[in-house]
Structure formats: structure tokens, C-alpha cells
Amino acid sequence: MSAQARSRAKADATGADRTGTDGTGTAEKSPAGLADPSLDVDALLDDPDTRIIVCCGSGGVGKTTTAAALGVRAAERGRRVVVLTIDPARRLAQSMGLSELDNTPRPVKGVAGDNGGELFAMMLDMKRTFDEIVLAHSDPERARTILENPFYQSLSAGFAGTQEYMAMEKLGQLRARDEWDLIVVDTPPSRSALDFLDAPNRLGSFLDGRFIRVLTAPAKVGGRGAMKFLGVGMGLVTGVLTKVLGAHVLTDVQTFVAALDSMFGGFRERADRTYKLLQAPGTAFLVVAAPERDALREAAYFVDRLAADRMPLAGLVLNRVHTTGAPQLTAERALAGAETLEENGAEQDPDGSPGSSGSTGAPSASAAEAVAAGLLRLHAERMQVMARERSTRDRFVSVYPDVSITEVAALPGDVHDLDGLREIGTRLGRTPA
């Protein structure tokens, strides 16, 4: 398929506004010859060569729950697991029975495998991770100078790209410690979830780039020449920066860069090592989505980006898929049955009033038929939803036939404890037929 044809197919598969039904709620059949590989999640979790699983996807598709459920299931199947979340939401801690998560892996009580499996969980603390790097790679005096520097405090607290870079650092630290059989990473709920793939270049370019060189040039020139340079070449820049960061911004930046100079190479080197680790055979990316048009459009973006960066995609987790216990009863037949029951009820109660229960307290025939008709209509709606989901899924598969998929049936309520995570894990591990 040409690139242009693939682009048209992708737009149709992930963006077309079609229900994919024949109007009766009967799902369209998959295109003839369509590949539909199943994702065996348990085989992935049990494989000792799998050391890192990265869950990515758009917001609101159950990505954090999926990451936590994978951690629980892997631990109870005998692996020593740590779940690292970069998502600022607290759902992960709550579902695991922890009061809070921080930058240190915390053991999750109530999760243990027969073969010595254990589960730990943590949440990335961007500033603390940056502080740990400074303390680990500089002497005490230099570390104090850096940590107290106002420019460093601004950079470590929220400079663009810092969070993603620190996620790379923390992942590299966890893997280097070699204390866990498996690391599960829960990424932010947006397309920025893959920004950490760009982190080495983004932060490295900032620290090594023209911006820093220009700001530190006066200190390197020195004397009256430096003052002349400032007056001619830096007047506008310093005026803007002074308003934003304060009157001592140049001094702060110069002091910061001078103190951090010996660490510049280490930043890029460690990030590059982690980037290569993400490309290695022991890493697996799982794209999490819901069976909805917008969510699968985002999933397509992730699949394309991972392929472009040569990252190992394990497959797609299609979350919250609707099911029914009576698949043989089509929406068309259910609606026809409901109409018949409603007509019978109208004939029995021509005045349109509800049927009385009589002296025995039992519902009348017309009332029972009304309840049955309502249930049939609910079933018809469920079948129509299932048909739309199946059609949306099939369109995705038609463009990405080589992406393995596992479907997770929707639960009746939210997941808020370990039992709920276990149930999600069971559904994840159940390879579809």
C-alpha cells in the first residue's frame, strides 16, 4: 500500500463518522481475509526476558488501571514488579490501598505470588529526581550551590521537557538497580505520553544550546568587553528575562551553568542509554484505547510514532468493550419483540393506564409485558453499541493488521481496590478466541 493510500485508509478507519451497522444493530463482518492476531498478555508477563512494559494512550481509556492490573497480575504469577506512574492522578495509589505514592517504590500489601512475586508502586517526583541526580554526580559543595540556585529551582520545578527527561532518568535508575524482574510504566494521559522519547535531545539541546551559550558569554569574555557585549547584544534579552525571572537572572544562570558544567555530558549519556533500553528486545509497549473513534485515532498516532522510533510494540489493549450474555438475540429481533409486547399491553389496557396488580399483589400481565419490553429495548441498545464498537475496531485492524489486540470486557463499575485490579488482570490475560 502506498503512503498516500495508507493515509486515506487511516483517515477512513480512525476518523469516519459511521456506525458500521446495517441499521438494525447487527455488526458488520470483518473484511474477508483480515488478519486479527490476538495479544497473549500472560505470555508477555511470564516471559523472563520482558523487563519493561510501557503503557501509553490518550486520557480516559483506563490506562492507569491497566498498568496497575498488569503489575498485580505479574506479581501474583511470580514476578517482582514495580509500577511507575508519571500520571499525576492518585487513582493508582487508591486502588492499591496506599495512602500516597512518592518517588520511592512502596510495597503493596495483599499482593504476593506463589513463587515469591511482589508488587511495588511509585509516582515520579520530578524535582526530587533532579535533586537526586545533582547529589549523586557532584561533590557536596557544588551540589549545594546548584540546589540553592534560583534558576535551577525554576528548571527543576517545571521547565518544559523536564518531567519527561526525569521520567527517563527514573526509569534508567530503576533498571540499573536490577531489583525488579519487571518495570511497568504508566505514562501521562495525552500525546505527550511519548514526549519522553524526545527528552534527551530536548533537555540536552537546552543545556548545550545557543540560549545557554549566549547567556554565559559575558562571564567568559570578562571585563569591559563583557559590559560592552551586554550593552549592545544583550540589552533586549536581559530586559525581557529580568521582567520574567528577576534582576539577577544572568548571574543565576551563569552560576548554575558553571556548577552544572561537569554534569552536562552525563545528562545526555544517561538519557541516550535509557532510550536504547526502550528499543531493546526486553521492552514492550502497550497502546491502551477504548473502542471509540477518537480513542482509536489517538491509538493510531501512538502506533505510528512507535514504529517511526523503532520501539517494540507488543500490541493494543482495547478497554471497556461491551458484551452480552445473549449474542444470538439481535437488536432487530429484540426491538420487534418489544413492539409486540407493547402492542399486547395496549390492547389489554385500552385506556392507557398501567395494569393493576390486583388483590394478590402480583403484577398484571400487561405490567410484566411492559417490563419485558423495556429489557428487550435495553438489549437492543447494547447490541447496537457492540456493533459500532466492532465496526470501529475492524476499521483500525484493516489499517494495522499486524498489531496484536486483546479486548477487555467492561466492568459494571469503577475499579477502586485490589480485587477490581485482579478482575481486570484476569480479563487482560484471557486471550480472545
Short mmCIF file of C-alpha atoms in Angstrom, two decimals:
data_model
loop_
_atom_site.label_atom_id
_atom_site.label_comp_id
_atom_site.label_asym_id
_atom_site.label_seq_id
_atom_site.Cartn_x
_atom_site.Cartn_y
_atom_site.Cartn_z
CA MET A 1 0.00 0.00 0.00
CA SER A 2 1.40 3.41 -0.95
CA ALA A 3 1.89 6.11 1.67
CA GLN A 4 -0.93 8.16 0.13
CA ALA A 5 -3.30 5.19 0.06
CA ARG A 6 -2.38 4.28 3.65
CA SER A 7 -3.09 7.85 4.75
CA ARG A 8 -6.54 7.75 3.11
CA ALA A 9 -7.25 4.37 4.68
CA LYS A 10 -6.18 5.59 8.11
CA ALA A 11 -8.42 8.64 7.87
CA ASP A 12 -11.32 6.38 6.96
CA ALA A 13 -10.50 3.83 9.65
CA THR A 14 -10.00 6.21 12.54
CA GLY A 15 -11.97 9.30 11.63
CA ALA A 16 -15.01 8.40 9.56
CA ASP A 17 -18.32 9.07 11.28
CA ARG A 18 -20.09 5.80 10.57
CA THR A 19 -21.96 3.43 12.84
CA GLY A 20 -20.82 0.37 10.95
CA THR A 21 -24.20 -1.29 11.20
CA ASP A 22 -26.99 -2.13 8.84
CA GLY A 23 -29.38 -0.03 10.89
CA THR A 24 -30.58 -2.95 12.97
CA GLY A 25 -27.65 -3.21 15.34
CA THR A 26 -26.13 -6.23 13.61
CA ALA A 27 -22.37 -5.79 13.40
CA GLU A 28 -20.69 -5.80 10.03
CA LYS A 29 -18.46 -8.80 9.49
CA SER A 30 -14.69 -8.25 9.36
CA PRO A 31 -13.37 -7.75 5.82
CA ALA A 32 -12.53 -11.02 4.11
CA GLY A 33 -9.01 -12.18 4.75
CA LEU A 34 -8.48 -9.59 7.51
CA ALA A 35 -5.67 -10.55 9.87
CA ASP A 36 -6.70 -10.45 13.51
CA PRO A 37 -3.76 -11.52 15.71
CA SER A 38 -4.53 -11.90 19.40
CA LEU A 39 -2.30 -10.44 22.09
CA ASP A 40 -1.30 -13.01 24.72
CA VAL A 41 -0.77 -10.79 27.76
CA ASP A 42 0.02 -13.66 30.14
CA ALA A 43 2.79 -14.90 27.86
CA LEU A 44 4.22 -11.38 27.83
CA LEU A 45 4.09 -11.12 31.64
CA ASP A 46 5.54 -14.60 32.18
CA ASP A 47 8.44 -14.14 29.79
CA PRO A 48 11.55 -13.53 31.96
CA ASP A 49 13.11 -11.61 29.07
CA THR A 50 10.38 -8.96 29.33
CA ARG A 51 11.80 -6.42 31.77
CA ILE A 52 9.93 -3.19 30.90
CA ILE A 53 6.31 -2.65 29.82
CA VAL A 54 5.30 0.90 28.85
CA CYS A 55 1.56 1.65 28.78
CA CYS A 56 0.63 4.64 26.62
CA GLY A 57 -2.61 6.07 25.30
CA SER A 58 -4.99 9.01 25.44
CA GLY A 59 -6.85 10.09 28.55
CA GLY A 60 -9.96 8.38 29.85
CA VAL A 61 -9.31 4.93 28.38
CA GLY A 62 -8.26 3.12 31.59
CA LYS A 63 -4.51 3.31 31.03
CA THR A 64 -3.57 3.79 34.69
CA THR A 65 -5.88 0.95 35.73
CA THR A 66 -4.39 -1.27 33.02
CA ALA A 67 -0.84 -0.58 34.23
CA ALA A 68 -1.81 -1.35 37.83
CA ALA A 69 -3.68 -4.52 36.82
CA LEU A 70 -0.67 -5.72 34.82
CA GLY A 71 1.51 -5.16 37.88
CA VAL A 72 -0.85 -7.10 40.16
CA ARG A 73 -1.22 -9.99 37.73
CA ALA A 74 2.53 -10.24 37.03
CA ALA A 75 3.35 -10.19 40.76
CA GLU A 76 0.81 -12.89 41.57
CA ARG A 77 2.25 -15.00 38.76
CA GLY A 78 5.64 -14.91 40.48
CA ARG A 79 7.44 -11.79 39.28
CA ARG A 80 8.91 -8.96 41.35
CA VAL A 81 7.26 -5.88 39.85
CA VAL A 82 7.40 -2.10 40.29
CA VAL A 83 4.76 0.15 38.71
CA LEU A 84 5.99 3.67 37.93
CA THR A 85 3.32 6.25 37.15
CA ILE A 86 4.02 9.61 35.54
CA ASP A 87 0.32 10.44 35.62
CA PRO A 88 -0.35 12.97 38.42
CA ALA A 89 -3.69 11.32 39.24
CA ARG A 90 -3.92 9.48 42.57
CA ARG A 91 -6.06 6.61 41.29
CA LEU A 92 -3.15 4.19 41.27
CA ALA A 93 -2.42 4.68 44.97
CA GLN A 94 -6.07 4.39 45.94
CA SER A 95 -6.68 1.19 44.01
CA MET A 96 -3.61 -0.41 45.61
CA GLY A 97 -4.61 0.54 49.12
CA LEU A 98 -1.77 3.06 49.56
CA SER A 99 -2.34 6.43 51.19
CA GLU A 100 0.00 8.08 48.70
CA LEU A 101 2.73 7.45 46.16
CA ASP A 102 6.06 9.23 46.01
CA ASN A 103 9.47 8.93 44.42
CA THR A 104 10.34 5.79 46.39
CA PRO A 105 8.94 2.35 45.48
CA ARG A 106 6.43 1.29 48.15
CA PRO A 107 5.44 -2.36 48.70
CA VAL A 108 1.78 -3.12 48.01
CA LYS A 109 0.33 -5.29 50.77
CA GLY A 110 -2.02 -8.09 49.85
CA VAL A 111 -0.23 -8.91 46.60
CA ALA A 112 2.09 -11.92 46.63
CA GLY A 113 2.75 -14.73 44.22
CA ASP A 114 3.25 -18.40 45.00
CA ASN A 115 6.74 -18.15 43.53
CA GLY A 116 7.89 -15.15 45.53
CA GLY A 117 6.22 -12.45 43.46
CA GLU A 118 5.97 -8.96 44.94
CA LEU A 119 4.48 -5.64 43.85
CA PHE A 120 5.84 -2.13 44.45
CA ALA A 121 4.41 1.18 43.26
CA MET A 122 5.72 4.75 42.95
CA MET A 123 4.91 8.11 41.37
CA LEU A 124 7.51 10.26 39.63
CA ASP A 125 8.55 13.31 41.67
CA MET A 126 10.23 15.43 39.02
CA LYS A 127 12.08 17.85 41.33
CA ARG A 128 13.22 15.18 43.76
CA THR A 129 14.57 13.07 40.91
CA PHE A 130 16.51 16.07 39.58
CA ASP A 131 17.86 16.74 43.10
CA GLU A 132 18.96 13.10 43.40
CA ILE A 133 20.91 13.41 40.13
CA VAL A 134 22.70 16.53 41.36
CA LEU A 135 23.58 14.91 44.70
CA ALA A 136 24.78 11.71 43.05
CA HIS A 137 27.00 13.35 40.44
CA SER A 138 28.65 16.28 42.22
CA ASP A 139 30.55 16.97 45.42
CA PRO A 140 28.63 18.37 48.44
CA GLU A 141 29.72 21.99 47.92
CA ARG A 142 28.88 22.01 44.22
CA ALA A 143 25.58 20.24 44.92
CA ARG A 144 24.63 22.88 47.50
CA THR A 145 25.42 25.65 45.02
CA ILE A 146 23.23 24.06 42.37
CA LEU A 147 20.29 23.18 44.65
CA GLU A 148 20.12 26.70 46.10
CA ASN A 149 20.37 28.40 42.71
CA PRO A 150 17.11 30.16 41.72
CA PHE A 151 17.47 29.24 38.05
CA TYR A 152 17.91 25.55 38.95
CA GLN A 153 14.86 25.69 41.21
CA SER A 154 12.79 27.07 38.33
CA LEU A 155 14.17 24.49 35.90
CA SER A 156 13.64 21.52 38.21
CA ALA A 157 10.14 22.60 39.21
CA GLY A 158 8.55 22.81 35.80
CA PHE A 159 10.73 23.73 32.84
CA ALA A 160 9.34 22.42 29.55
CA GLY A 161 10.59 18.90 28.93
CA THR A 162 12.00 18.38 32.42
CA GLN A 163 9.26 15.96 33.51
CA GLU A 164 9.78 13.72 30.51
CA TYR A 165 13.54 13.80 30.96
CA MET A 166 13.23 12.91 34.65
CA ALA A 167 10.95 10.02 33.71
CA MET A 168 13.79 8.72 31.54
CA GLU A 169 16.22 9.21 34.43
CA LYS A 170 14.00 7.39 36.92
CA LEU A 171 13.36 4.51 34.53
CA GLY A 172 17.09 4.22 33.94
CA GLN A 173 17.74 4.24 37.69
CA LEU A 174 15.19 1.51 38.37
CA ARG A 175 16.54 -0.69 35.60
CA ALA A 176 20.16 -0.15 36.69
CA ARG A 177 19.34 -1.24 40.26
CA ASP A 178 18.16 -4.58 38.88
CA GLU A 179 15.94 -5.14 41.93
CA TRP A 180 12.80 -5.91 39.92
CA ASP A 181 12.01 -8.54 37.33
CA LEU A 182 9.55 -6.21 35.62
CA ILE A 183 9.02 -2.44 35.47
CA VAL A 184 5.57 -1.24 34.34
CA VAL A 185 5.46 2.42 33.27
CA ASP A 186 2.17 4.34 33.26
CA THR A 187 2.60 7.41 31.05
CA PRO A 188 0.70 10.75 31.04
CA PRO A 189 -2.80 10.69 29.51
CA SER A 190 -2.13 12.55 26.26
CA ARG A 191 0.03 12.56 23.18
CA SER A 192 2.76 14.00 25.42
CA ALA A 193 2.97 10.47 26.84
CA LEU A 194 5.63 9.81 24.21
CA ASP A 195 7.48 13.10 24.74
CA PHE A 196 9.97 11.28 26.94
CA LEU A 197 11.27 9.68 23.75
CA ASP A 198 12.42 13.18 22.75
CA ALA A 199 13.68 14.08 26.23
CA PRO A 200 17.43 13.51 25.66
CA ASN A 201 17.50 15.85 22.68
CA ARG A 202 15.13 18.44 24.15
CA LEU A 203 16.84 18.95 27.51
CA GLY A 204 20.30 18.31 26.10
CA SER A 205 19.74 20.88 23.37
CA PHE A 206 18.68 23.40 26.01
CA LEU A 207 21.65 22.82 28.30
CA ASP A 208 24.16 22.70 25.45
CA GLY A 209 22.42 25.14 23.14
CA ARG A 210 22.74 28.68 21.93
CA PHE A 211 20.50 30.08 24.67
CA ILE A 212 22.85 28.96 27.42
CA ARG A 213 25.98 29.91 25.44
CA VAL A 214 24.69 33.43 24.83
CA LEU A 215 23.72 33.97 28.45
CA THR A 216 27.07 32.72 29.71
CA ALA A 217 29.16 34.54 27.09
CA PRO A 218 29.64 37.72 29.21
CA ALA A 219 31.17 35.73 32.04
CA LYS A 220 33.55 34.02 29.63
CA VAL A 221 34.55 37.30 27.92
CA GLY A 222 35.05 39.24 31.15
CA GLY A 223 35.94 42.89 31.92
CA ARG A 224 34.88 45.92 29.93
CA GLY A 225 34.46 43.78 26.81
CA ALA A 226 31.76 41.84 28.57
CA MET A 227 29.96 45.02 29.57
CA LYS A 228 30.12 46.30 26.01
CA PHE A 229 28.74 42.98 24.74
CA LEU A 230 25.92 43.19 27.25
CA GLY A 231 25.07 46.74 26.26
CA VAL A 232 24.97 46.05 22.53
CA GLY A 233 23.97 42.42 22.12
CA MET A 234 22.05 41.56 25.27
CA GLY A 235 20.05 44.64 26.15
CA LEU A 236 16.74 43.39 24.79
CA VAL A 237 17.21 39.85 26.02
CA THR A 238 18.19 40.83 29.54
CA GLY A 239 15.32 43.30 29.73
CA VAL A 240 12.78 40.58 28.98
CA LEU A 241 14.43 37.99 31.22
CA THR A 242 14.75 40.46 34.08
CA LYS A 243 10.98 41.07 33.99
CA VAL A 244 10.25 37.33 33.91
CA LEU A 245 12.90 35.89 36.22
CA GLY A 246 14.19 38.84 38.23
CA ALA A 247 17.12 41.24 38.20
CA HIS A 248 19.75 38.58 38.91
CA VAL A 249 18.79 36.20 36.15
CA LEU A 250 22.15 36.37 34.33
CA THR A 251 24.11 35.80 37.49
CA ASP A 252 21.83 32.91 38.43
CA VAL A 253 22.16 31.27 35.01
CA GLN A 254 25.94 31.75 34.92
CA THR A 255 26.32 30.28 38.40
CA PHE A 256 24.02 27.39 37.54
CA VAL A 257 25.82 26.53 34.30
CA ALA A 258 29.26 26.83 35.89
CA ALA A 259 28.29 24.49 38.72
CA LEU A 260 26.49 22.03 36.45
CA ASP A 261 29.05 22.07 33.66
CA SER A 262 30.68 18.78 34.69
CA MET A 263 27.26 17.05 34.61
CA PHE A 264 26.19 18.09 31.08
CA GLY A 265 27.66 15.05 29.39
CA GLY A 266 26.12 12.75 31.98
CA PHE A 267 22.61 14.02 31.27
CA ARG A 268 22.75 13.20 27.60
CA GLU A 269 24.68 9.96 28.09
CA ARG A 270 22.24 8.52 30.63
CA ALA A 271 19.20 9.56 28.60
CA ASP A 272 20.67 8.01 25.46
CA ARG A 273 21.29 4.78 27.39
CA THR A 274 17.66 4.68 28.54
CA TYR A 275 16.43 5.45 25.02
CA LYS A 276 18.37 2.47 23.70
CA LEU A 277 16.97 0.39 26.56
CA LEU A 278 13.45 1.25 25.37
CA GLN A 279 14.37 -0.03 21.90
CA ALA A 280 15.86 -3.26 23.24
CA PRO A 281 14.10 -6.65 22.97
CA GLY A 282 13.36 -6.71 26.73
CA THR A 283 10.97 -3.74 26.40
CA ALA A 284 7.34 -3.92 25.28
CA PHE A 285 4.98 -1.01 24.55
CA LEU A 286 1.24 -1.48 25.03
CA VAL A 287 -1.11 1.08 23.48
CA VAL A 288 -4.32 1.34 25.52
CA ALA A 289 -7.53 2.56 23.87
CA ALA A 290 -11.30 2.33 24.08
CA PRO A 291 -13.41 1.01 21.18
CA GLU A 292 -14.33 4.55 20.14
CA ARG A 293 -13.42 6.60 17.08
CA ASP A 294 -11.42 9.33 18.86
CA ALA A 295 -9.58 6.91 21.14
CA LEU A 296 -8.54 4.70 18.23
CA ARG A 297 -7.43 7.76 16.27
CA GLU A 298 -5.07 8.53 19.16
CA ALA A 299 -4.02 4.88 19.24
CA ALA A 300 -3.11 5.16 15.56
CA TYR A 301 -0.87 8.12 16.39
CA PHE A 302 0.95 6.10 19.07
CA VAL A 303 1.38 3.10 16.79
CA ASP A 304 2.85 5.28 14.04
CA ARG A 305 5.15 7.14 16.42
CA LEU A 306 6.48 3.95 17.99
CA ALA A 307 7.15 2.50 14.55
CA ALA A 308 8.96 5.65 13.48
CA ASP A 309 11.19 5.49 16.56
CA ARG A 310 11.68 1.72 16.17
CA MET A 311 10.19 0.99 19.57
CA PRO A 312 8.95 -2.58 20.21
CA LEU A 313 5.13 -2.53 20.13
CA ALA A 314 3.62 -5.58 21.84
CA GLY A 315 0.06 -4.73 20.90
CA LEU A 316 -3.17 -2.86 21.60
CA VAL A 317 -5.31 -3.23 24.72
CA LEU A 318 -8.90 -2.43 23.76
CA ASN A 319 -10.52 -1.50 27.04
CA ARG A 320 -14.15 -1.35 28.20
CA VAL A 321 -15.57 -3.44 25.38
CA HIS A 322 -19.30 -4.08 25.77
CA THR A 323 -20.55 -7.67 25.83
CA THR A 324 -23.83 -9.50 26.23
CA GLY A 325 -24.97 -12.84 27.59
CA ALA A 326 -27.41 -13.31 24.70
CA PRO A 327 -25.46 -12.62 21.50
CA GLN A 328 -27.88 -14.76 19.45
CA LEU A 329 -30.69 -12.23 20.07
CA THR A 330 -30.10 -9.49 17.50
CA ALA A 331 -31.14 -5.89 18.00
CA GLU A 332 -33.71 -6.24 15.24
CA ARG A 333 -35.40 -9.24 16.88
CA ALA A 334 -35.27 -7.59 20.32
CA LEU A 335 -36.95 -4.42 19.01
CA ALA A 336 -39.58 -6.44 17.19
CA GLY A 337 -40.31 -8.39 20.38
CA ALA A 338 -40.55 -5.19 22.41
CA GLU A 339 -43.05 -3.71 19.95
CA THR A 340 -45.17 -6.86 20.05
CA LEU A 341 -45.25 -6.87 23.86
CA GLU A 342 -46.14 -3.17 23.98
CA GLU A 343 -48.99 -3.69 21.49
CA ASN A 344 -50.35 -6.55 23.58
CA GLY A 345 -50.18 -4.41 26.69
CA ALA A 346 -52.02 -1.57 24.97
CA GLU A 347 -54.78 -3.95 23.91
CA GLN A 348 -55.21 -5.22 27.49
CA ASP A 349 -55.29 -1.65 28.91
CA PRO A 350 -57.08 0.39 26.20
CA ASP A 351 -57.31 3.44 28.48
CA GLY A 352 -53.51 3.58 28.55
CA SER A 353 -53.34 3.20 32.32
CA PRO A 354 -50.78 0.81 33.85
CA GLY A 355 -52.06 -2.65 34.63
CA SER A 356 -53.10 -3.13 38.25
CA SER A 357 -51.58 -5.76 40.46
CA GLY A 358 -54.91 -6.95 41.85
CA SER A 359 -55.58 -8.11 45.38
CA THR A 360 -52.76 -10.64 45.40
CA GLY A 361 -50.03 -8.03 44.88
CA ALA A 362 -48.69 -9.84 41.79
CA PRO A 363 -48.05 -7.72 38.70
CA SER A 364 -50.62 -7.90 35.95
CA ALA A 365 -49.81 -9.46 32.59
CA SER A 366 -49.63 -6.03 30.94
CA ALA A 367 -47.20 -4.74 33.58
CA ALA A 368 -44.96 -7.77 33.15
CA GLU A 369 -45.02 -7.31 29.39
CA ALA A 370 -44.06 -3.66 29.80
CA VAL A 371 -41.04 -4.65 31.92
CA ALA A 372 -40.05 -7.32 29.40
CA ALA A 373 -40.38 -4.82 26.54
CA GLY A 374 -38.12 -2.37 28.39
CA LEU A 375 -35.49 -5.06 28.91
CA LEU A 376 -35.62 -6.00 25.23
CA ARG A 377 -35.08 -2.38 24.24
CA LEU A 378 -32.09 -2.15 26.59
CA HIS A 379 -30.68 -5.29 25.00
CA ALA A 380 -31.20 -3.80 21.54
CA GLU A 381 -29.28 -0.67 22.56
CA ARG A 382 -26.45 -2.83 23.90
CA MET A 383 -26.29 -4.80 20.64
CA GLN A 384 -26.15 -1.56 18.65
CA VAL A 385 -23.28 -0.29 20.82
CA MET A 386 -21.46 -3.59 20.33
CA ALA A 387 -21.94 -3.35 16.58
CA ARG A 388 -20.46 0.17 16.47
CA GLU A 389 -17.52 -0.92 18.60
CA ARG A 390 -16.86 -3.94 16.40
CA SER A 391 -17.01 -1.86 13.24
CA THR A 392 -14.64 0.75 14.69
CA ARG A 393 -12.24 -1.98 15.77
CA ASP A 394 -12.37 -3.65 12.36
CA ARG A 395 -11.53 -0.40 10.60
CA PHE A 396 -8.48 0.00 12.84
CA VAL A 397 -7.42 -3.59 12.16
CA SER A 398 -7.81 -3.04 8.42
CA VAL A 399 -5.12 -0.34 8.57
CA TYR A 400 -2.92 -2.03 11.20
CA PRO A 401 -3.37 -5.77 10.51
CA ASP A 402 -0.09 -6.66 12.21
CA VAL A 403 -0.92 -5.03 15.58
CA SER A 404 -1.90 -7.71 18.11
CA ILE A 405 -5.06 -6.91 20.08
CA THR A 406 -6.63 -8.06 23.32
CA GLU A 407 -10.10 -6.96 24.36
CA VAL A 408 -11.06 -6.27 27.97
CA ALA A 409 -14.76 -6.53 28.71
CA ALA A 410 -16.22 -3.56 30.58
CA LEU A 411 -16.84 -3.93 34.29
CA PRO A 412 -20.20 -2.87 35.75
CA GLY A 413 -18.50 -0.27 37.99
CA ASP A 414 -15.24 1.58 38.63
CA VAL A 415 -12.12 -0.17 39.90
CA HIS A 416 -11.14 1.06 43.35
CA ASP A 417 -9.36 -1.85 45.06
CA LEU A 418 -7.08 -4.84 44.52
CA ASP A 419 -9.97 -7.19 43.78
CA GLY A 420 -11.04 -4.93 40.94
CA LEU A 421 -7.48 -4.84 39.60
CA ARG A 422 -7.33 -8.64 39.78
CA GLU A 423 -10.51 -8.88 37.75
CA ILE A 424 -9.10 -6.52 35.11
CA GLY A 425 -5.91 -8.60 35.10
CA THR A 426 -7.92 -11.77 34.56
CA ARG A 427 -9.71 -10.20 31.62
CA LEU A 428 -6.41 -8.91 30.22
CA GLY A 429 -4.88 -12.37 30.41
CA ARG A 430 -7.83 -14.07 28.79
CA THR A 431 -6.71 -14.47 25.20
CA PRO A 432 -9.71 -13.98 22.91
CA ALA A 433 -10.69 -16.86 20.66
#
